[in-house]
Short mmCIF file of C-alpha atoms and ligand atoms in Angstrom, two decimals:
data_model
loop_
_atom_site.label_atom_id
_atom_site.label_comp_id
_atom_site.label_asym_id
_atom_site.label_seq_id
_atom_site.Cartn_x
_atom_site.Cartn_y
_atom_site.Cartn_z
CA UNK D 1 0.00 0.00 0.00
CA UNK D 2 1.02 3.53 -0.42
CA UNK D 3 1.51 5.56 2.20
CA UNK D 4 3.00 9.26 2.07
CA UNK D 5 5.33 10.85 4.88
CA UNK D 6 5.48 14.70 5.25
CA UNK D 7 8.77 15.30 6.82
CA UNK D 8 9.48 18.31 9.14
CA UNK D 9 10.81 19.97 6.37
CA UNK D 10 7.80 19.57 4.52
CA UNK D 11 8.66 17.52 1.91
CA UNK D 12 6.52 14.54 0.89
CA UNK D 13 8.25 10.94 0.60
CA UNK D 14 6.00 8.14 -0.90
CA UNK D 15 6.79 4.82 0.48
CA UNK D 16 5.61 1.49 -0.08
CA UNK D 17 3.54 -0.63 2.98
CA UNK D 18 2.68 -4.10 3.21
CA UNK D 19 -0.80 -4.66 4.34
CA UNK D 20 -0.46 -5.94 8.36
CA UNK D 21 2.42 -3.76 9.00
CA UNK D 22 2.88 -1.27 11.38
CA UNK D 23 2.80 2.20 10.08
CA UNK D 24 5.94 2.82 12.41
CA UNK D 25 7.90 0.15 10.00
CA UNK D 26 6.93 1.66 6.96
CA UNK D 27 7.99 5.23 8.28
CA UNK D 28 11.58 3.59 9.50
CA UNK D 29 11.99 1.92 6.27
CA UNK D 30 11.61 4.95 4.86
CA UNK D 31 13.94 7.09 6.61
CA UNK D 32 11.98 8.86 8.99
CA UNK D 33 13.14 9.85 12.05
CA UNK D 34 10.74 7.93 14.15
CA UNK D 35 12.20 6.38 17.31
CA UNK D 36 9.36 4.09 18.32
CA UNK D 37 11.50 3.35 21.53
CA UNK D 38 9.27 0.75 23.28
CA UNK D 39 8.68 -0.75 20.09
CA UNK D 40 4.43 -0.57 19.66
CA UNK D 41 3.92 -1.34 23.41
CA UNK D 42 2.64 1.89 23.74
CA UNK D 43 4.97 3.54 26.64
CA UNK D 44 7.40 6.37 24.35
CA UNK D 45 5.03 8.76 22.05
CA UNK D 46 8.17 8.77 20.24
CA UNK D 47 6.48 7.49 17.12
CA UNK D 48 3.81 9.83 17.13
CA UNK D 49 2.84 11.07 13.82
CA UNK D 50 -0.03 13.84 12.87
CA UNK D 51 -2.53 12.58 10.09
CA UNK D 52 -3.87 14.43 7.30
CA UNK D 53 -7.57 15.38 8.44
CA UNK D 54 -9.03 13.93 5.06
CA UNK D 55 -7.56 10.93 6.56
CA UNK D 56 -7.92 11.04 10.34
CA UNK D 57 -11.69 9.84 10.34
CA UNK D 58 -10.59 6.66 8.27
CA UNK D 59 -8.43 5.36 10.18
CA UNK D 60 -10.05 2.88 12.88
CA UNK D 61 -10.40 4.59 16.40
CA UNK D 62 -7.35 5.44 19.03
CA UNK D 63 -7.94 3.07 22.62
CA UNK D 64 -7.80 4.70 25.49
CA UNK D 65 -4.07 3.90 26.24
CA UNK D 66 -3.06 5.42 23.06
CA UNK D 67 -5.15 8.65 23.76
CA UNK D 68 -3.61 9.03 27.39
CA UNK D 69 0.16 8.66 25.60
CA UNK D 70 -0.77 11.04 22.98
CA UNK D 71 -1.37 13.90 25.95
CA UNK D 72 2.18 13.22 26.52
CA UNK D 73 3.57 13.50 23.14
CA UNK D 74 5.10 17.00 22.15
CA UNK D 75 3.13 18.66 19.88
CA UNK D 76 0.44 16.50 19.54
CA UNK D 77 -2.75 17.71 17.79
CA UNK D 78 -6.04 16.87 17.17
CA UNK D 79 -5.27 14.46 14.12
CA UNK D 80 -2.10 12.89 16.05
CA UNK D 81 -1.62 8.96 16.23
CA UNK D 82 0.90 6.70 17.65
CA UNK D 83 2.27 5.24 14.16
CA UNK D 84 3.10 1.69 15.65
CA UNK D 85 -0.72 0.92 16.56
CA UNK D 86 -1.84 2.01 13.30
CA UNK D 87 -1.57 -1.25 10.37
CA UNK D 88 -1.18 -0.73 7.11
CA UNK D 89 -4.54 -2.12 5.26
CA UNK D 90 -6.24 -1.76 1.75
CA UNK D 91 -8.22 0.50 3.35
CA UNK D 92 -5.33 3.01 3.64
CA UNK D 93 -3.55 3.10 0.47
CA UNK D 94 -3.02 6.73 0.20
CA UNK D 95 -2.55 7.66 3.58
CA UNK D 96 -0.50 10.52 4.36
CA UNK D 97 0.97 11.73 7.52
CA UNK D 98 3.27 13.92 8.92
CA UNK D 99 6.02 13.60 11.16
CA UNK D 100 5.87 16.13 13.86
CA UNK D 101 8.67 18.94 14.00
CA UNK D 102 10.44 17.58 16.95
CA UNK D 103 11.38 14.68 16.05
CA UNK D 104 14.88 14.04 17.27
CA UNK D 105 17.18 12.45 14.39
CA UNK D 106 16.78 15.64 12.55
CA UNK D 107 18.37 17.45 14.93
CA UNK D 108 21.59 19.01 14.18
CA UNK D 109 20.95 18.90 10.39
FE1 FES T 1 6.28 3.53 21.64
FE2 FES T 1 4.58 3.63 19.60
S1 FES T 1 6.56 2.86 19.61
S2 FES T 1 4.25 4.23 21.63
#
């Protein structure tokens, strides 16, 4: 599936998904600067992302755990997600989303 990434430059990055995957493993693969630190279990933020609002009401709905991490992550909007509990499904080919403008490996650039 095609997804595209919006870095925090702004520039748009298509990458290719297969269906079942995390979106946090499509973003990595594609160079973004995602840390997903505790690896989907839902305890870092660090692989927050913010969805395009066309898209945001597609995707299937954040649990409660993923809400309550999302308070924590910096910047997070009204269209944020945690990227490793969202999967990659027909449904989504298309998707875009943007990685926030503090996230870290950019740093420095
Ligand atoms: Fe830690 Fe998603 S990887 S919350």
């Amino acid at each position: 599936m095609r997804v595209r990434f919006v870095t925090t430059k702004g520039d748009p990055v298509e990458a290719e998904g297969a269906v079942g995957l995390p979106l946090l493993e499509v973003a990595q693969a594609a160079g973004m600067p995602l840390e997903g630190t505790c690896e989907g279990q839902m305890a870092c933020s660090t692989c927050h992302v913010i969805v395009a609002p066309e898209w945001f009401d597609r995707l299937p709905e954040a649990s409660e755990e993923e809400e309550d991490m999302l308070d924590l992550a910096a910047g997070a909007c009204r269209t944020s997600r945690l990227s490793c509990q969202i999967l990659v499904s027909e449904a989504l080919d298309g998707l875009e989303v943007r990685v926030p403008p503090d996230s870290h490996d950019m740093r420095g650039r």
